[in-house]
mmCIF file of C-alpha atoms in Angstrom:
data_model
loop_
_atom_site.group_PDB
_atom_site.id
_atom_site.type_symbol
_atom_site.label_atom_id
_atom_site.label_comp_id
_atom_site.label_asym_id
_atom_site.label_seq_id
_atom_site.Cartn_x
_atom_site.Cartn_y
_atom_site.Cartn_z
ATOM 1 C CA MET A 1 258.702 18.684 -174.404
ATOM 2 C CA PHE A 2 259.930 15.518 -176.021
ATOM 3 C CA ASP A 3 262.615 15.083 -178.204
ATOM 4 C CA ILE A 4 262.565 12.576 -181.231
ATOM 5 C CA THR A 5 265.076 12.017 -183.893
ATOM 6 C CA VAL A 6 262.975 10.198 -187.100
ATOM 7 C CA PHE A 7 264.603 8.885 -189.928
ATOM 8 C CA ASP A 8 262.614 8.974 -193.252
ATOM 9 C CA GLY A 9 263.166 5.308 -193.674
ATOM 10 C CA ALA A 10 265.686 2.743 -192.198
ATOM 11 C CA ARG A 11 268.263 2.738 -195.056
ATOM 12 C CA LYS A 12 268.331 6.714 -194.820
ATOM 13 C CA THR A 13 270.991 8.352 -192.983
ATOM 14 C CA ALA A 14 269.895 11.853 -192.401
ATOM 15 C CA PRO A 15 267.682 12.310 -189.858
ATOM 16 C CA PHE A 16 265.691 15.337 -188.444
ATOM 17 C CA ALA A 17 264.803 16.283 -184.767
ATOM 18 C CA ALA A 18 261.732 17.159 -183.699
ATOM 19 C CA GLN A 19 260.039 18.049 -180.365
ATOM 20 C CA TYR A 20 256.312 17.400 -179.464
ATOM 21 C CA ASP A 21 254.375 17.871 -176.444
ATOM 22 C CA TRP A 22 252.890 14.620 -175.009
ATOM 23 C CA PRO A 23 249.611 14.811 -176.429
ATOM 24 C CA ASP A 24 250.889 15.332 -179.939
ATOM 25 C CA LEU A 25 253.272 12.318 -180.035
ATOM 26 C CA CYS A 26 250.396 10.198 -178.940
ATOM 27 C CA GLU A 27 248.525 11.846 -182.040
ATOM 28 C CA LEU A 28 251.542 11.714 -184.100
ATOM 29 C CA PHE A 29 251.638 7.617 -183.446
ATOM 30 C CA GLU A 30 247.932 7.073 -183.908
ATOM 31 C CA GLU A 31 247.801 8.974 -187.307
ATOM 32 C CA ALA A 32 250.271 6.866 -188.333
ATOM 33 C CA SER A 33 248.920 3.454 -186.892
ATOM 34 C CA GLN A 34 245.844 4.538 -189.262
ATOM 35 C CA LYS A 35 248.142 5.165 -192.518
ATOM 36 C CA PRO A 36 248.334 1.581 -195.085
ATOM 37 C CA TRP A 37 251.833 0.181 -195.186
ATOM 38 C CA CYS A 38 252.838 -2.844 -196.763
ATOM 39 C CA ARG A 39 254.722 -5.405 -194.427
ATOM 40 C CA SER A 40 257.555 -5.962 -197.131
ATOM 41 C CA ALA A 41 258.413 -2.666 -197.433
ATOM 42 C CA LYS A 42 258.609 -2.070 -193.642
ATOM 43 C CA LEU A 43 261.963 -0.704 -194.218
ATOM 44 C CA ASP A 44 260.758 2.010 -195.785
ATOM 45 C CA GLN A 45 258.438 2.845 -193.326
ATOM 46 C CA MET A 46 259.338 6.314 -190.973
ATOM 47 C CA ALA A 47 261.839 5.141 -187.778
ATOM 48 C CA TYR A 48 262.753 6.498 -184.732
ATOM 49 C CA ILE A 49 264.954 7.227 -182.061
ATOM 50 C CA PRO A 50 263.115 8.122 -178.836
ATOM 51 C CA GLY A 51 265.363 11.175 -177.969
ATOM 52 C CA LEU A 52 267.857 13.662 -179.276
ATOM 53 C CA LEU A 53 270.698 12.259 -181.523
ATOM 54 C CA THR A 54 274.042 14.428 -182.772
ATOM 55 C CA GLY A 55 275.802 13.203 -184.872
ATOM 56 C CA PRO A 56 275.782 9.907 -186.888
ATOM 57 C CA ARG A 57 273.923 7.099 -185.563
ATOM 58 C CA CYS A 58 275.255 5.261 -182.744
ATOM 59 C CA SER A 59 274.851 5.199 -178.873
ATOM 60 C CA ASN A 60 277.566 7.548 -178.207
ATOM 61 C CA ASN A 61 276.023 10.222 -180.251
ATOM 62 C CA ILE A 62 272.997 9.963 -177.997
ATOM 63 C CA ALA A 63 272.286 13.472 -176.276
ATOM 64 C CA HIS A 64 269.215 11.767 -174.086
ATOM 65 C CA LEU A 65 266.341 9.993 -174.523
ATOM 66 C CA SER A 66 263.413 11.397 -173.802
ATOM 67 C CA PHE A 67 261.011 8.329 -173.595
ATOM 68 C CA GLY A 68 261.185 4.518 -173.849
ATOM 69 C CA SER A 69 260.607 2.300 -176.954
ATOM 70 C CA TYR A 70 260.573 -1.488 -176.394
ATOM 71 C CA ASP A 71 259.166 -4.272 -178.160
ATOM 72 C CA ILE A 72 257.615 -7.390 -176.554
ATOM 73 C CA ASP A 73 257.375 -10.723 -178.784
ATOM 74 C CA THR A 74 256.944 -13.380 -176.301
ATOM 75 C CA ALA A 75 255.849 -16.878 -177.906
ATOM 76 C CA SER A 76 252.013 -17.036 -177.074
ATOM 77 C CA ASP A 77 253.239 -20.401 -174.983
ATOM 78 C CA ASP A 78 255.791 -18.791 -172.795
ATOM 79 C CA PRO A 79 254.059 -18.548 -169.547
ATOM 80 C CA ALA A 80 255.346 -14.481 -169.501
ATOM 81 C CA TYR A 81 253.200 -13.703 -172.530
ATOM 82 C CA THR A 82 251.083 -10.799 -172.331
ATOM 83 C CA ASN A 83 248.391 -9.714 -174.759
ATOM 84 C CA PHE A 84 247.700 -6.561 -176.066
ATOM 85 C CA ASP A 85 244.434 -6.315 -174.156
ATOM 86 C CA THR A 86 246.556 -7.361 -170.706
ATOM 87 C CA MET A 87 248.923 -4.845 -170.992
ATOM 88 C CA ARG A 88 246.582 -1.784 -172.015
ATOM 89 C CA ASP A 89 244.748 -2.438 -168.840
ATOM 90 C CA ALA A 90 247.835 -3.147 -166.763
ATOM 91 C CA LEU A 91 249.189 0.406 -167.780
ATOM 92 C CA GLU A 92 246.081 2.198 -167.489
ATOM 93 C CA SER A 93 246.260 0.825 -163.912
ATOM 94 C CA MET A 94 249.508 2.455 -163.627
ATOM 95 C CA ASN A 95 248.064 5.524 -164.157
ATOM 96 C CA VAL A 96 251.328 6.562 -166.794
ATOM 97 C CA GLY A 97 251.693 8.197 -170.208
ATOM 98 C CA TYR A 98 252.151 5.284 -172.992
ATOM 99 C CA ILE A 99 251.370 4.658 -176.450
ATOM 100 C CA LEU A 100 251.117 0.915 -177.096
ATOM 101 C CA ALA A 101 250.637 -0.323 -181.176
ATOM 102 C CA THR A 102 251.065 -3.795 -182.402
ATOM 103 C CA SER A 103 253.791 -4.663 -184.696
ATOM 104 C CA THR A 104 253.993 -6.091 -188.266
ATOM 105 C CA LYS A 105 254.243 -9.537 -187.490
ATOM 106 C CA SER A 106 251.455 -9.533 -184.742
ATOM 107 C CA LEU A 107 248.711 -12.447 -185.215
ATOM 108 C CA ARG A 108 245.485 -13.143 -183.181
ATOM 109 C CA SER A 109 247.079 -15.949 -181.439
ATOM 110 C CA ALA A 110 250.443 -14.312 -180.721
ATOM 111 C CA HIS A 111 250.183 -10.536 -179.853
ATOM 112 C CA ARG A 112 253.706 -8.875 -180.750
ATOM 113 C CA PHE A 113 253.470 -4.979 -180.142
ATOM 114 C CA ARG A 114 255.476 -1.502 -178.842
ATOM 115 C CA LEU A 115 255.608 -0.440 -175.688
ATOM 116 C CA ILE A 116 256.194 3.612 -175.685
ATOM 117 C CA ILE A 117 256.088 4.849 -172.251
ATOM 118 C CA ARG A 118 256.512 8.600 -171.252
ATOM 119 C CA PHE A 119 259.293 9.589 -168.866
ATOM 120 C CA GLU A 120 259.315 12.292 -166.365
ATOM 121 C CA GLN A 121 262.941 13.298 -167.471
ATOM 122 C CA ARG A 122 265.068 13.045 -169.866
ATOM 123 C CA VAL A 123 267.314 9.848 -169.532
ATOM 124 C CA LEU A 124 271.073 10.754 -169.994
ATOM 125 C CA PRO A 125 273.311 7.780 -172.037
ATOM 126 C CA GLN A 126 275.424 6.848 -168.971
ATOM 127 C CA ASN A 127 272.089 5.974 -167.910
ATOM 128 C CA HIS A 128 269.908 4.300 -170.286
ATOM 129 C CA LEU A 129 270.748 0.817 -169.745
ATOM 130 C CA ALA A 130 269.865 0.824 -165.934
ATOM 131 C CA MET A 131 266.835 2.627 -167.105
ATOM 132 C CA TRP A 132 266.157 -0.319 -169.655
ATOM 133 C CA HIS A 133 266.775 -2.747 -166.791
ATOM 134 C CA HIS A 134 264.673 -0.978 -164.885
ATOM 135 C CA MET A 135 261.229 -1.065 -167.067
ATOM 136 C CA ASN A 136 262.046 -4.368 -167.874
ATOM 137 C CA GLY A 137 262.099 -5.733 -164.337
ATOM 138 C CA ARG A 138 258.610 -3.650 -163.887
ATOM 139 C CA PHE A 139 257.054 -5.639 -166.990
ATOM 140 C CA GLY A 140 258.074 -8.756 -165.558
ATOM 141 C CA GLY A 141 261.493 -9.119 -168.367
ATOM 142 C CA ILE A 142 259.522 -9.431 -171.337
ATOM 143 C CA PHE A 143 261.251 -6.902 -173.197
ATOM 144 C CA ASP A 144 262.994 -7.728 -176.516
ATOM 145 C CA ARG A 145 266.714 -7.698 -175.625
ATOM 146 C CA SER A 146 267.697 -5.743 -178.682
ATOM 147 C CA THR A 147 265.604 -2.615 -177.406
ATOM 148 C CA HIS A 148 268.782 -2.321 -174.811
ATOM 149 C CA ASP A 149 270.803 -0.277 -177.566
ATOM 150 C CA ALA A 150 269.812 3.773 -176.872
ATOM 151 C CA SER A 151 270.400 4.090 -180.989
ATOM 152 C CA ARG A 152 268.493 1.502 -182.189
ATOM 153 C CA LEU A 153 265.620 2.512 -184.678
ATOM 154 C CA SER A 154 262.049 1.827 -184.349
ATOM 155 C CA PHE A 155 259.271 1.928 -187.091
ATOM 156 C CA PHE A 156 256.782 3.990 -186.510
ATOM 157 C CA PRO A 157 253.124 1.840 -186.506
ATOM 158 C CA ALA A 158 251.295 1.487 -189.383
ATOM 159 C CA ARG A 159 248.117 -0.360 -190.278
ATOM 160 C CA TRP A 160 250.331 -3.155 -191.937
ATOM 161 C CA THR A 161 249.035 -5.278 -195.421
ATOM 162 C CA GLY A 162 250.206 -7.896 -197.399
ATOM 163 C CA LEU A 163 253.234 -10.562 -196.259
ATOM 164 C CA PRO A 164 256.615 -9.681 -194.033
ATOM 165 C CA ARG A 165 259.813 -10.381 -195.413
ATOM 166 C CA SER A 166 262.489 -12.764 -194.180
ATOM 167 C CA ALA A 167 265.921 -11.406 -193.346
ATOM 168 C CA ASP A 168 266.940 -11.819 -196.599
ATOM 169 C CA GLY A 169 264.322 -10.276 -198.494
ATOM 170 C CA GLN A 170 261.855 -12.911 -199.528
ATOM 171 C CA ASP A 171 258.302 -12.826 -198.782
ATOM 172 C CA ILE A 172 257.012 -15.289 -196.064
ATOM 173 C CA ALA A 173 254.795 -16.968 -198.292
ATOM 174 C CA ASP A 174 253.374 -19.228 -195.537
ATOM 175 C CA TRP A 175 253.110 -16.141 -192.910
ATOM 176 C CA PRO A 176 249.171 -16.442 -191.689
ATOM 177 C CA GLU A 177 247.960 -12.748 -193.133
ATOM 178 C CA THR A 178 244.360 -13.994 -191.902
ATOM 179 C CA ASP A 179 245.409 -14.209 -188.659
ATOM 180 C CA SER A 180 246.693 -10.741 -188.146
ATOM 181 C CA PHE A 181 245.839 -8.709 -185.422
ATOM 182 C CA GLN A 182 246.282 -4.858 -185.498
ATOM 183 C CA ALA A 183 245.509 -2.333 -182.271
ATOM 184 C CA PHE A 184 246.603 1.092 -181.019
ATOM 185 C CA ALA A 185 246.396 2.621 -177.346
ATOM 186 C CA CYS A 186 247.140 5.688 -175.777
ATOM 187 C CA ASN A 187 247.125 7.661 -172.715
ATOM 188 C CA ALA A 188 247.930 11.139 -173.753
ATOM 189 C CA ASP A 189 247.103 12.879 -170.323
ATOM 190 C CA GLY A 190 248.956 10.254 -168.166
ATOM 191 C CA PRO A 191 251.863 11.379 -166.498
ATOM 192 C CA GLY A 192 255.838 9.949 -167.217
ATOM 193 C CA VAL A 193 257.391 7.621 -165.088
ATOM 194 C CA VAL A 194 259.271 9.074 -161.902
ATOM 195 C CA LEU A 195 263.209 8.059 -162.861
ATOM 196 C CA PRO A 196 265.064 5.977 -160.486
ATOM 197 C CA ASP A 197 267.807 6.688 -158.528
ATOM 198 C CA PHE A 198 270.713 5.493 -160.944
ATOM 199 C CA SER A 199 273.213 5.700 -158.019
ATOM 200 C CA ASN A 200 271.767 2.690 -156.361
ATOM 201 C CA LEU A 201 270.830 0.619 -159.517
ATOM 202 C CA ASN A 202 273.593 -1.732 -160.676
ATOM 203 C CA HIS A 203 273.454 -3.025 -164.203
ATOM 204 C CA PRO A 204 276.809 -2.860 -165.983
ATOM 205 C CA VAL A 205 275.344 -5.712 -168.230
ATOM 206 C CA LEU A 206 272.469 -7.395 -169.479
ATOM 207 C CA PRO A 207 272.193 -10.620 -168.437
ATOM 208 C CA ALA A 208 273.112 -13.723 -170.008
ATOM 209 C CA ALA A 209 270.594 -15.600 -172.048
ATOM 210 C CA THR A 210 268.513 -17.651 -170.239
ATOM 211 C CA ARG A 211 269.155 -20.601 -173.603
ATOM 212 C CA GLU A 212 271.933 -20.903 -175.002
ATOM 213 C CA PRO A 213 272.220 -20.849 -178.920
ATOM 214 C CA ARG A 214 272.582 -24.491 -180.481
ATOM 215 C CA ALA A 215 275.490 -25.981 -181.260
ATOM 216 C CA PRO A 216 276.539 -26.064 -185.119
ATOM 217 C CA SER A 217 275.851 -29.003 -186.923
ATOM 218 C CA SER A 218 278.791 -30.904 -188.351
ATOM 219 C CA SER A 219 276.677 -31.395 -191.668
ATOM 220 C CA PRO A 220 278.002 -29.910 -194.360
ATOM 221 C CA ILE A 221 276.477 -26.764 -196.472
ATOM 222 C CA GLN A 222 274.061 -27.934 -199.189
ATOM 223 C CA ARG A 223 275.107 -26.797 -202.440
ATOM 224 C CA ASN A 224 272.082 -27.146 -204.764
ATOM 225 C CA GLY A 225 272.267 -24.658 -207.691
ATOM 226 C CA VAL A 226 275.642 -23.661 -206.148
ATOM 227 C CA SER A 227 278.035 -22.733 -209.395
ATOM 228 C CA GLU A 228 281.276 -24.451 -209.465
ATOM 229 C CA LYS A 229 283.483 -21.365 -209.121
ATOM 230 C CA ALA A 230 281.174 -20.572 -206.104
ATOM 231 C CA THR A 231 281.924 -23.564 -204.362
ATOM 232 C CA GLU A 232 285.889 -23.500 -205.094
ATOM 233 C CA LEU A 233 285.556 -20.805 -203.268
ATOM 234 C CA LEU A 234 283.691 -21.849 -200.590
ATOM 235 C CA GLU A 235 286.092 -24.904 -200.194
ATOM 236 C CA THR A 236 289.136 -23.190 -200.272
ATOM 237 C CA CYS A 237 288.831 -20.760 -197.561
ATOM 238 C CA ALA A 238 286.981 -23.860 -195.205
ATOM 239 C CA ALA A 239 290.455 -25.343 -196.125
ATOM 240 C CA ILE A 240 292.649 -23.053 -193.867
ATOM 241 C CA VAL A 241 290.351 -22.742 -191.002
ATOM 242 C CA PRO A 242 292.478 -23.639 -188.055
ATOM 243 C CA ASP A 243 291.470 -26.057 -185.467
ATOM 244 C CA LYS A 244 288.982 -25.512 -183.200
ATOM 245 C CA GLY A 245 290.461 -24.330 -179.648
ATOM 246 C CA SER A 246 293.506 -22.706 -181.356
ATOM 247 C CA ALA A 247 294.554 -19.406 -180.827
ATOM 248 C CA GLY A 248 293.866 -18.687 -184.639
ATOM 249 C CA TYR A 249 290.325 -19.538 -184.118
ATOM 250 C CA ARG A 250 289.868 -18.173 -181.211
ATOM 251 C CA LEU A 251 290.918 -14.897 -182.816
ATOM 252 C CA ALA A 252 288.987 -15.218 -185.543
ATOM 253 C CA THR A 253 285.469 -15.778 -183.912
ATOM 254 C CA ASN A 254 286.721 -12.662 -181.094
ATOM 255 C CA PRO A 255 284.158 -10.023 -182.104
ATOM 256 C CA SER A 256 286.710 -7.131 -181.246
ATOM 257 C CA ASN A 257 288.461 -9.026 -184.568
ATOM 258 C CA ARG A 258 287.924 -6.217 -186.902
ATOM 259 C CA LEU A 259 289.470 -7.921 -189.059
ATOM 260 C CA TYR A 260 286.162 -10.460 -189.844
ATOM 261 C CA ALA A 261 284.129 -8.163 -187.982
ATOM 262 C CA GLY A 262 284.498 -4.831 -189.561
ATOM 263 C CA THR A 263 284.387 -1.231 -187.735
ATOM 264 C CA ARG A 264 280.292 -0.623 -187.517
ATOM 265 C CA ALA A 265 278.656 -1.579 -184.754
ATOM 266 C CA PHE A 266 276.379 -4.224 -184.677
ATOM 267 C CA GLY A 267 273.750 -2.544 -182.957
ATOM 268 C CA GLU A 268 273.519 -0.179 -186.201
ATOM 269 C CA ILE A 269 272.172 -2.538 -188.605
ATOM 270 C CA GLN A 270 268.583 -2.600 -188.669
ATOM 271 C CA GLY A 271 266.205 -4.991 -190.668
ATOM 272 C CA GLY A 272 267.870 -8.446 -190.373
ATOM 273 C CA ARG A 273 270.717 -7.006 -189.036
ATOM 274 C CA MET A 274 271.918 -10.631 -187.886
ATOM 275 C CA PHE A 275 272.025 -11.649 -191.718
ATOM 276 C CA ARG A 276 273.674 -8.710 -192.930
ATOM 277 C CA PHE A 277 275.995 -9.107 -190.493
ATOM 278 C CA LEU A 278 276.966 -12.518 -191.261
ATOM 279 C CA CYS A 279 276.709 -11.586 -195.083
ATOM 280 C CA ARG A 280 279.720 -8.377 -194.510
ATOM 281 C CA VAL A 281 281.558 -11.007 -192.767
ATOM 282 C CA ALA A 282 281.508 -13.943 -195.414
ATOM 283 C CA ALA A 283 282.023 -11.434 -198.335
ATOM 284 C CA ARG A 284 284.888 -9.718 -196.378
ATOM 285 C CA ALA A 285 286.917 -13.029 -195.797
ATOM 286 C CA PHE A 286 285.838 -14.784 -199.354
ATOM 287 C CA SER A 287 287.342 -11.315 -201.506
ATOM 288 C CA ARG A 288 290.316 -11.857 -198.974
ATOM 289 C CA GLY A 289 290.644 -15.166 -198.907
ATOM 290 C CA LEU A 290 290.802 -15.380 -195.196
ATOM 291 C CA PRO A 291 289.682 -18.806 -193.421
ATOM 292 C CA ILE A 292 286.007 -19.061 -192.994
ATOM 293 C CA ASN A 293 283.080 -21.695 -192.690
ATOM 294 C CA ALA A 294 279.893 -22.540 -191.555
ATOM 295 C CA ASP A 295 281.279 -23.362 -187.970
ATOM 296 C CA LEU A 296 283.549 -20.435 -187.669
ATOM 297 C CA LEU A 297 280.941 -17.833 -188.791
ATOM 298 C CA PHE A 298 278.245 -19.728 -186.408
ATOM 299 C CA ASP A 299 280.911 -19.016 -183.793
ATOM 300 C CA LEU A 300 281.821 -15.643 -184.303
ATOM 301 C CA ALA A 301 277.574 -14.968 -184.524
ATOM 302 C CA THR A 302 277.139 -16.367 -181.459
ATOM 303 C CA ALA A 303 279.598 -14.289 -179.721
ATOM 304 C CA VAL A 304 278.492 -11.381 -181.388
ATOM 305 C CA ASN A 305 275.017 -12.072 -180.691
ATOM 306 C CA LYS A 306 275.682 -12.762 -176.867
ATOM 307 C CA GLU A 307 278.213 -9.321 -176.659
ATOM 308 C CA ASN A 308 275.015 -7.329 -177.949
ATOM 309 C CA GLY A 309 272.416 -8.595 -175.632
ATOM 310 C CA GLY A 310 270.859 -10.394 -178.500
ATOM 311 C CA HIS A 311 268.316 -13.783 -177.891
ATOM 312 C CA HIS A 312 268.072 -16.871 -179.017
ATOM 313 C CA ARG A 313 268.464 -17.455 -182.424
ATOM 314 C CA PRO A 314 266.925 -20.860 -183.274
ATOM 315 C CA ASP A 315 267.563 -20.042 -186.936
ATOM 316 C CA LEU A 316 271.405 -18.998 -186.689
ATOM 317 C CA ARG A 317 273.189 -22.109 -188.350
ATOM 318 C CA ARG A 318 270.764 -21.871 -191.822
ATOM 319 C CA GLU A 319 270.913 -18.309 -191.521
ATOM 320 C CA VAL A 320 275.027 -18.575 -191.833
ATOM 321 C CA GLU A 321 274.861 -20.876 -194.318
ATOM 322 C CA ARG A 322 272.303 -18.673 -196.362
ATOM 323 C CA ALA A 323 274.933 -16.104 -196.074
ATOM 324 C CA LEU A 324 278.243 -18.226 -196.787
ATOM 325 C CA ILE A 325 276.455 -19.541 -199.978
ATOM 326 C CA LYS A 326 274.922 -15.873 -201.036
ATOM 327 C CA GLU A 327 278.331 -14.227 -200.566
ATOM 328 C CA ALA A 328 280.558 -16.889 -202.303
ATOM 329 C CA GLN A 329 278.076 -16.725 -205.422
ATOM 330 C CA PHE A 330 278.491 -13.138 -205.853
ATOM 331 C CA ILE A 331 282.150 -12.681 -205.548
ATOM 332 C CA SER A 332 282.802 -15.687 -208.151
ATOM 333 C CA ASP A 333 280.398 -14.111 -210.300
ATOM 334 C CA ALA A 334 281.847 -10.713 -209.875
ATOM 335 C CA ARG A 335 285.201 -12.378 -210.543
ATOM 336 C CA SER A 336 284.629 -13.871 -214.082
ATOM 337 C CA HIS A 337 282.403 -10.883 -214.903
ATOM 338 C CA PRO A 338 284.992 -8.096 -214.345
#
């Protein structure tokens, strides 16, 4: 039997645990893939951890993983790009139990999908990262790095409709919905992947990203439409940011500095988690009068992203600027209307 921990949406904190044999688990996912669900309401779709959770959702409370759940979002111009049919054929040739389902932003021009792999045995939490590396290596290193987090939520598939939303909750109006591609495949009779000898595997940390994040631009934040009080708050906190390279700056941009980064594990935040992290840091700094500007928040976010095995984020600078303006405006408005 395979344990699965299910949440009724990414915002819900109360999970329920269930057990299925592999054919029934395949049927559960196939039924979900046929039900219509709005892309803009993705966070309300059922989500799961592929194993047993024994407390609040964090890696320390994972008792074991029963199967693997990996995202494959490789860009279509990447030499490692694999389309849905090619992956399905490869899985069939491996003769392994699998579930393959396209994700929300999958397009005919760029297939994006989730790969679920049956394990022969449960994977204990201390072996999860080694197993992640092992499986990622078997598939050419194409897994989304965020799936290395054992407590990460994965959404059930659906027959997705409508427009997806950006990290800040806005519909992506120019997303080419007419080019969307959706498919499902599974092998309900295939055996589980044999676990490797973990004592002979040496993967203590995720490998460094092959591309460095962009250096922050020195251009000022665009403040069109920002109130005078919000602008004053932005400038006040920016004026006290210590020089780059100073001890104070290094302390502020250290991911372990709870004064800025908070106490919630980065991996616990699902659905635009980087933008939510940026907003929480900005709100904490503005409300307490801490030094902060775009460069400081960018450098902190880059360090947090690297520490958590994140992929290259070409829009990080823009996300930083939006978060600063959003939270400065919110806090200044709240102070004006107590």
